[in-house]
Coordinates of C-alpha atoms in Angstrom, one line a residue:
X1 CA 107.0 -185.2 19.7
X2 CA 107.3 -187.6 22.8
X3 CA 108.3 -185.8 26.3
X4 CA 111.4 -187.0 27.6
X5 CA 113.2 -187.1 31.2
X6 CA 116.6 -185.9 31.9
X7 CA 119.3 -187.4 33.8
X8 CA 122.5 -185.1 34.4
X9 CA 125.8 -187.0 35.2
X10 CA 127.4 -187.0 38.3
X11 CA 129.8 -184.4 37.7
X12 CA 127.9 -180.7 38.5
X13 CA 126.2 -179.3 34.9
X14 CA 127.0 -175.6 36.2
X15 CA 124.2 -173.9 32.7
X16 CA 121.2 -175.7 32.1
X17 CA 119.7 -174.0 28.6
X18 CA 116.3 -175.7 28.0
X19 CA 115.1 -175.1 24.6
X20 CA 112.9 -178.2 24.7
X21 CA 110.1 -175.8 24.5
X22 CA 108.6 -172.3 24.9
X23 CA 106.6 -173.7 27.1
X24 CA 109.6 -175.1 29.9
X25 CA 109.2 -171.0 31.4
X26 CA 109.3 -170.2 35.2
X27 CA 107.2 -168.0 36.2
X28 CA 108.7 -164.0 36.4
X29 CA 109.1 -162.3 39.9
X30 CA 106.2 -160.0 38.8
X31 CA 103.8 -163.2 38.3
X32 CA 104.5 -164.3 41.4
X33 CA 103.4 -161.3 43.1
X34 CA 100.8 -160.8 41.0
X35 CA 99.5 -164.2 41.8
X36 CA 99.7 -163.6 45.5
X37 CA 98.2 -160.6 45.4
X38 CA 94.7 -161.2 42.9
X39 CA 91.9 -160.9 44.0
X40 CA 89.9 -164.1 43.3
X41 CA 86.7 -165.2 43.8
X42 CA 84.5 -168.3 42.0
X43 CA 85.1 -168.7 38.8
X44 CA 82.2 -171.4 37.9
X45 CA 80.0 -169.3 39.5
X46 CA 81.0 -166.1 37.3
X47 CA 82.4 -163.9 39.9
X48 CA 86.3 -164.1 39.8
X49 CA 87.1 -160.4 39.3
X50 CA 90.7 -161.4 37.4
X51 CA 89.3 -163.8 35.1
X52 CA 86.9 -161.1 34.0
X53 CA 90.0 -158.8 33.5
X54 CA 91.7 -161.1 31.4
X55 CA 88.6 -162.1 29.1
X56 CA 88.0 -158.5 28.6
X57 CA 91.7 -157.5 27.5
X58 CA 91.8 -160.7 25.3
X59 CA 88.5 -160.1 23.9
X60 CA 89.5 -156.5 23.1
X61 CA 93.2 -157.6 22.0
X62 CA 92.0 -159.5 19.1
X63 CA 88.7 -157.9 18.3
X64 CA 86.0 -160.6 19.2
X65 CA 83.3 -159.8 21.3
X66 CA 83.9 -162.2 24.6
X67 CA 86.5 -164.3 26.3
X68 CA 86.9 -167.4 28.2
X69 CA 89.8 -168.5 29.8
X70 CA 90.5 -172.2 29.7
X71 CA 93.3 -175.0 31.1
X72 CA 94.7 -175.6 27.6
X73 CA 95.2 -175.5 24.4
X74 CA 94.0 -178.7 23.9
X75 CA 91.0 -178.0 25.7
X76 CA 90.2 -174.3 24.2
X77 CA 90.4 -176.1 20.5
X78 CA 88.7 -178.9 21.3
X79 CA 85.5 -176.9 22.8
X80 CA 85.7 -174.4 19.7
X81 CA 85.4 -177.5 17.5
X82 CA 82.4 -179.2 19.6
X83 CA 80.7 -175.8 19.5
X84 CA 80.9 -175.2 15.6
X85 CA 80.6 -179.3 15.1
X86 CA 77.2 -179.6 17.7
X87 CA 75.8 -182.9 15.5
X88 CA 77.8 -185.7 15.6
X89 CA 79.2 -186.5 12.6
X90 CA 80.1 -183.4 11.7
X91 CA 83.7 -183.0 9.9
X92 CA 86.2 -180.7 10.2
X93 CA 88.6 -179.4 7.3
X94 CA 92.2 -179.1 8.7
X95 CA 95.4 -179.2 8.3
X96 CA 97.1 -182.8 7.8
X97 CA 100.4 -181.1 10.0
X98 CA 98.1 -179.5 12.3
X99 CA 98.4 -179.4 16.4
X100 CA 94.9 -180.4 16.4
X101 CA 94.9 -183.4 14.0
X102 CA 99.0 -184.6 15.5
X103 CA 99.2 -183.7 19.1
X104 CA 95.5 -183.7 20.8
X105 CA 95.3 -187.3 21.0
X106 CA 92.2 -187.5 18.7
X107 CA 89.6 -185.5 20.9
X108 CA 87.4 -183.9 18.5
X109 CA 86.9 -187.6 17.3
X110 CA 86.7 -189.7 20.2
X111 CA 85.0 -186.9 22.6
X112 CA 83.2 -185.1 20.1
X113 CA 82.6 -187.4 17.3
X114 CA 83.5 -185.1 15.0
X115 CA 85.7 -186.7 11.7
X116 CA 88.9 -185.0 10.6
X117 CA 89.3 -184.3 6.9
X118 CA 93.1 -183.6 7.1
X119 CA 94.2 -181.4 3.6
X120 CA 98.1 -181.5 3.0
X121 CA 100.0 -178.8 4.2
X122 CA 102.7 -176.8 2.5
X123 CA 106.1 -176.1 3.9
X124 CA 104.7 -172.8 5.0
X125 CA 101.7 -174.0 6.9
X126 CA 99.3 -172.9 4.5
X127 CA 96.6 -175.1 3.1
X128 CA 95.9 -174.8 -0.8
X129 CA 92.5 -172.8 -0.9
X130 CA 91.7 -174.8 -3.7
X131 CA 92.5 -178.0 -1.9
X132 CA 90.2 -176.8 0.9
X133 CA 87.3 -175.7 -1.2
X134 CA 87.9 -179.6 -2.8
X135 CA 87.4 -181.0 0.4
X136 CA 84.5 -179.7 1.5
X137 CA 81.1 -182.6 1.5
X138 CA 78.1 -182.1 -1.2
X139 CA 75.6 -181.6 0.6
X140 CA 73.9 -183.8 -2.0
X141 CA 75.4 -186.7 -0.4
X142 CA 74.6 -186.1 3.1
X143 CA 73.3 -189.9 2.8
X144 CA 76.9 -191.2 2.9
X145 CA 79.5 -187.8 3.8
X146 CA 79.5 -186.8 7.4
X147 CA 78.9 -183.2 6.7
X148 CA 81.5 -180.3 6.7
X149 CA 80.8 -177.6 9.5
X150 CA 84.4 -176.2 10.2
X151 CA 87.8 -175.5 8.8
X152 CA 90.4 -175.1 11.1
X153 CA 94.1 -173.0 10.7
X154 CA 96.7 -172.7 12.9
X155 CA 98.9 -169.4 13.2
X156 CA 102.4 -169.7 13.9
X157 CA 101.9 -172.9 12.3
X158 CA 104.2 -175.1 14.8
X159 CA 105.1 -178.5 12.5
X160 CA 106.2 -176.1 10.0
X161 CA 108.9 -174.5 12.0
X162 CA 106.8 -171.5 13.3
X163 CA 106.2 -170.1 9.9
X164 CA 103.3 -167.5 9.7
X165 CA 100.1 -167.3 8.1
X166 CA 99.1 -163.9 6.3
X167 CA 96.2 -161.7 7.3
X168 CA 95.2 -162.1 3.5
X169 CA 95.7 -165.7 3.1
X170 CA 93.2 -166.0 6.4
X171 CA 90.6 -163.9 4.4
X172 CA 90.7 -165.7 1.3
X173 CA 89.7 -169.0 3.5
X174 CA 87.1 -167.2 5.2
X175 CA 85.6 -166.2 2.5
X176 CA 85.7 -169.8 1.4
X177 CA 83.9 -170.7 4.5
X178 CA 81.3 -168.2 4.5
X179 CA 80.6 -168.7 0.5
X180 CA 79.7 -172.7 1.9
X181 CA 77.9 -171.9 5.2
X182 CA 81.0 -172.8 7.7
X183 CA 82.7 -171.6 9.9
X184 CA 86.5 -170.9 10.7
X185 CA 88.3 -171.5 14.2
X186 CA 92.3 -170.7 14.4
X187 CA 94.0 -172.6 16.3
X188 CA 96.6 -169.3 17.7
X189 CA 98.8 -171.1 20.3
X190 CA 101.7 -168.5 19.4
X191 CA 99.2 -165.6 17.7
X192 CA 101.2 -163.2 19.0
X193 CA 104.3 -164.7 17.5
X194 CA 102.8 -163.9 13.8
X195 CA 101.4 -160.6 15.1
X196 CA 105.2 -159.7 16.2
X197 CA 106.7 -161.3 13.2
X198 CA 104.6 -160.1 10.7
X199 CA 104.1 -156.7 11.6
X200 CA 100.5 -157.0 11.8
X201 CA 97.7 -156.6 15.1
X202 CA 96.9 -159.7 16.2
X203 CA 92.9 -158.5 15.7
X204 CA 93.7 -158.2 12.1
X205 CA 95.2 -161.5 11.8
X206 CA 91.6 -163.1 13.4
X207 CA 89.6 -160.9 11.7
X208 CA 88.3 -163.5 9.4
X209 CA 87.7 -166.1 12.2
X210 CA 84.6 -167.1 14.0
X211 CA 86.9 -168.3 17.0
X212 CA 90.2 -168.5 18.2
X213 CA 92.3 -170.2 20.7
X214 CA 95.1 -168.3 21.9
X215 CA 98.0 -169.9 24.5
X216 CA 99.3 -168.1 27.5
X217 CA 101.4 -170.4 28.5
X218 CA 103.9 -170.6 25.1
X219 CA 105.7 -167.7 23.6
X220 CA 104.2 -165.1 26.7
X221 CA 105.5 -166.9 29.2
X222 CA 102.6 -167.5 31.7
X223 CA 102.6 -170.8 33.6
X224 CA 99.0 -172.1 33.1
X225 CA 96.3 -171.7 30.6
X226 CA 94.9 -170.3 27.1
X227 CA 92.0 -167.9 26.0
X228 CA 89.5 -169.3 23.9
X229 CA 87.6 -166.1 22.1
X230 CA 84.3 -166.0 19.6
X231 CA 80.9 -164.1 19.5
X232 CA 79.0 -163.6 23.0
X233 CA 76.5 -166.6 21.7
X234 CA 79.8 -168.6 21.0
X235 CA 81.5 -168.2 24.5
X236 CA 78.2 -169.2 26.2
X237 CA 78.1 -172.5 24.5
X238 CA 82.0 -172.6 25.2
X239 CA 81.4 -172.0 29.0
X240 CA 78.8 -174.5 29.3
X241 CA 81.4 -177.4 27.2
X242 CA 84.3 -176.2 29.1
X243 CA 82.1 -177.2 32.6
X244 CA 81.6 -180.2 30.8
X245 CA 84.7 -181.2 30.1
X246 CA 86.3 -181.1 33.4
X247 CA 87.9 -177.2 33.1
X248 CA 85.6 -175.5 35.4
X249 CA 87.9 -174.0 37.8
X250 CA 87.7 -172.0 40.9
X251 CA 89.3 -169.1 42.0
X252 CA 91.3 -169.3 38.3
X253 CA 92.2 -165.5 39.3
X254 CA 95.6 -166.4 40.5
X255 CA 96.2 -168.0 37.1
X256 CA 94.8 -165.0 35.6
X257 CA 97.0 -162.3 37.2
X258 CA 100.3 -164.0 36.1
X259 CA 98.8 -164.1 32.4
X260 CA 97.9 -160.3 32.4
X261 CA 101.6 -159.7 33.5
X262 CA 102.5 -162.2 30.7
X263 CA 100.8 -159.8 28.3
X264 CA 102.2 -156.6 29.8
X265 CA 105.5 -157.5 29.9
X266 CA 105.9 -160.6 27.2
X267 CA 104.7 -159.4 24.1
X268 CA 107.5 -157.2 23.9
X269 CA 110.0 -159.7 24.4
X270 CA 108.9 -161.6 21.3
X271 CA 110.8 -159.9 18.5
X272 CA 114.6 -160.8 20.7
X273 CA 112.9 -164.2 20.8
X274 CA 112.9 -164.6 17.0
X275 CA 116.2 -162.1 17.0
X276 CA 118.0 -164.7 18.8
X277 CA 116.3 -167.7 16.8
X278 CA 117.6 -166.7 13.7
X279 CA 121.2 -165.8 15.5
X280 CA 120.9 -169.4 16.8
X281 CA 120.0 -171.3 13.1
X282 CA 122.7 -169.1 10.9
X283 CA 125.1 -170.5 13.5
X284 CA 123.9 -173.9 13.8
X285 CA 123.8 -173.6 9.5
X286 CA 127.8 -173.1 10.0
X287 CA 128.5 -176.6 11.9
X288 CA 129.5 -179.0 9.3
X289 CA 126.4 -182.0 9.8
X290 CA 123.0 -180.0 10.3
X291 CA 121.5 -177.9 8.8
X292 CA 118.4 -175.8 9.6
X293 CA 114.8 -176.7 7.9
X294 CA 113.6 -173.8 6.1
X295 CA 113.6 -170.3 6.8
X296 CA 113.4 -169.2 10.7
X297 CA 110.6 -166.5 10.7
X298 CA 110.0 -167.2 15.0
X299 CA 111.2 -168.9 17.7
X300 CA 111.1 -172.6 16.1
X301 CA 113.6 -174.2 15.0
X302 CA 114.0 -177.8 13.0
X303 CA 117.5 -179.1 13.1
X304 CA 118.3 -181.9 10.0
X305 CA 121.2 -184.3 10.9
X306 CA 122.5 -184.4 7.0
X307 CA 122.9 -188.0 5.9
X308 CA 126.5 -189.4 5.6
X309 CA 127.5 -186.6 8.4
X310 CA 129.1 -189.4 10.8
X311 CA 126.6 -188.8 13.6
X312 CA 123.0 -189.2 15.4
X313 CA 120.2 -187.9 17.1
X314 CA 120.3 -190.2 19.9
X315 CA 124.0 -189.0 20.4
X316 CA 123.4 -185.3 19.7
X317 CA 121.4 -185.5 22.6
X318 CA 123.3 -187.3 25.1
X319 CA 126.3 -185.4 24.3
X320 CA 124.1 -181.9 25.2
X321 CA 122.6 -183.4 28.1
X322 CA 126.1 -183.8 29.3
X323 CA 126.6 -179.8 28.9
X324 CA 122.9 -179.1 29.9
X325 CA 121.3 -178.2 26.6
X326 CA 117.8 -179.7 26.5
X327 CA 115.6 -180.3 23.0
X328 CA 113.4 -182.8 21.7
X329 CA 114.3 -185.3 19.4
X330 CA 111.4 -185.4 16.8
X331 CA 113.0 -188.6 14.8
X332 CA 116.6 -190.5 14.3
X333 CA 117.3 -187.4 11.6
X334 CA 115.5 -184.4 13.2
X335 CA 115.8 -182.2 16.1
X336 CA 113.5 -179.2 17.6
X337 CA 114.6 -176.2 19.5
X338 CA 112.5 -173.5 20.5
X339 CA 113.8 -169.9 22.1
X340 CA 111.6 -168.3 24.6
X341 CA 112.0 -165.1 26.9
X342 CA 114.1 -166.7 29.3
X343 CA 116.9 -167.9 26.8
X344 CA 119.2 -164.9 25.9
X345 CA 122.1 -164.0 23.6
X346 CA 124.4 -165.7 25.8
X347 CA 122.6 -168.8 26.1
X348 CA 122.6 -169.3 22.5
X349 CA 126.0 -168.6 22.4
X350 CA 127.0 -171.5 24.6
X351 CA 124.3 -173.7 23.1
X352 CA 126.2 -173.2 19.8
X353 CA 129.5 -174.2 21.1
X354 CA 127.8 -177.5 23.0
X355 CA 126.6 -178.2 19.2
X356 CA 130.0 -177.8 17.6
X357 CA 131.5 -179.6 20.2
X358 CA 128.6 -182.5 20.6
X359 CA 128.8 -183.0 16.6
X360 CA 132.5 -183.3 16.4
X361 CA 133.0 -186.0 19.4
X362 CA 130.3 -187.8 18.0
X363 CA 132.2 -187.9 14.4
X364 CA 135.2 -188.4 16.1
X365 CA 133.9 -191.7 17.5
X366 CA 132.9 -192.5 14.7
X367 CA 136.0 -192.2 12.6
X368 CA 135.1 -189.5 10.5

């Protein structure tokens, strides 16, 4: 998934809907007060009074014992890896679909020297346990295996459309870890997306996990930063990496506030998000030339340009642009769009009609 820029036509676009990305959010009226008002102090010194707040609700939220908030994603998985993987040439089981393995530019490997043992996923996200136990190093051949420390999992499971990973499924691969001596990070960008989705506390769905990263900045809405979570031992070591790596911040508190207001007033505005995600695919199901990839259980979406349809990515796109619609192009066949809080029933409306009207000009054109 490559970024790209935008270039409206001359003519006024008069409704931008930008569904590039749950991420593409403004920050609410209540964040930016909150932000103006926090009360900050330095954060690398341990004394910003909002990050503390926001460690302890996140720690409490899904049941670990500490906090620590972080720049990234990126960053909060990368320092959960190099703390589980301290030895280089340590390896990590993971998913061969995963954020971590796709989308992180190769960190664990290049900063950490930690190598990736990538295990298929299935449509759903899901590793085969059995596939995962299979992967895991003899520790009689330590001479010539780098040697397995980590599995990792990812929940809403993003390359798969946002499917969810099951409280129970999670168990059954801690207990794999903990029958070998490893340990288990979850990579929980959009956590709170399963927890909504599936009915289930977001605790309960970490429960089996050593660590977990967990993004403010996606489904909730906030404009900066994640929460990387673990055991009090665990955070310390994660503190002392994230200083390391560049993500000591200062007075962080102003990035804090808005994310506490993200979690007061976000969470709850999930279940419209998937509500209007699966309004959005049964509609885009109904335009002859696409059709939706697998079920829709959050607020992905992958869009299939169905061969011999008379049409294109590439011209999908422009055609949108035209109208304002924004989305990613993830190859010449396949397109992603991803609802958020600040996308409504209206929006998806419209974005419907600039589909049906994008796909039939672009067959028209075509002659079909």
């Amino acid at each position: 998934m490559v970024a790209e820029r935008f270039h409206f036509p001359e003519k006024m676009v008069t409704r931008i809907v930008d569904l590039r990305s749950d991420t593409v959010t403004k920050p609410t009226e209540a964040m930016r007060a909150a932000m103006a008002s926090a009360e900050v102090d330095d954060d690398v010194l341990g004394n910003d009074p909002m990050a503390f707040r926001l460690e302890e609700e996140m720690a409490k939220i899904t049941g670990k014992e500490a906090a620590l908030f972080v720049p990234s994603g990126t960053m909060g998985n990368l320092i959960s890896v190099l703390v589980h993987c301290e030895i280089r040439g340590s390896e990590v089981i993971l998913g061969s679909n995963c954020h971590i393995h796709i989308y992180e530019n190769g960190g664990i490997a290049t900063i950490g020297g930690v190598h990736p043992r990538p295990v298929k996923n299935n449509d759903d996200g899901t590793m085969d346990i059995d596939s995962i136990e299979a992967a895991i190093r003899d520790p009689r051949g330590e001479i010539v295996y780098p040697t397995t420390r980590l599995i990792c999992l990812e929940n809403s499971h993003a390359n798969s459309g946002g499917r969810c990973l099951s409280a129970e499924y999670t168990d059954r691969v801690g207990e794999v870890a903990k029958k070998h001596g490893l340990k288990l990070h979850i990579d929980g960008a959009r956590i709170f997306n399963a927890s909504v989705a599936l009915g289930v506390p977001v605790d309960r769905l970490v429960r089996a996990a050593d660590s977990v990263s967990v993004c403010l900045s996606k489904g909730l809405g906030a404009p900066v930063g994640s929460v990387v979570v673990g055991s009090k031992s665990f955070i310390a070591k994660a503190r002392r990496l994230r200083k390391t790596l560049g993500g000591g911040m200062r007075q962080i508190g102003i990035l804090c506030a808005a994310a506490l207001v993200a979690l007061r007033d976000n969470v709850g505005n999930l279940a419209t998000d998937h509500k209007n995600a699966k309004l959005f695919a049964d509609g885009l199901n109904q335009i002859k030339g696409l059709r939706v990839d697998g079920p829709v259980e959050t607020n992905i979406i992958f869009i299939e340009i169905e061969e011999g349809s008379g049409t294109n990515v590439g011209k999908i796109c422009k055609s949108l642009e035209d109208r304002g619609i924004l989305l990613m192009s993830e190859s010449i066949s396949r397109l992603r769009v991803v609802l958020h809080h600040q996308i409504s029933a209206s929006d998806v409306q419209y974005a419907l009609s600039c589909f049906q009207h994008a796909v039939k000009k672009v067959q028209t054109e075509n002659g079909n």
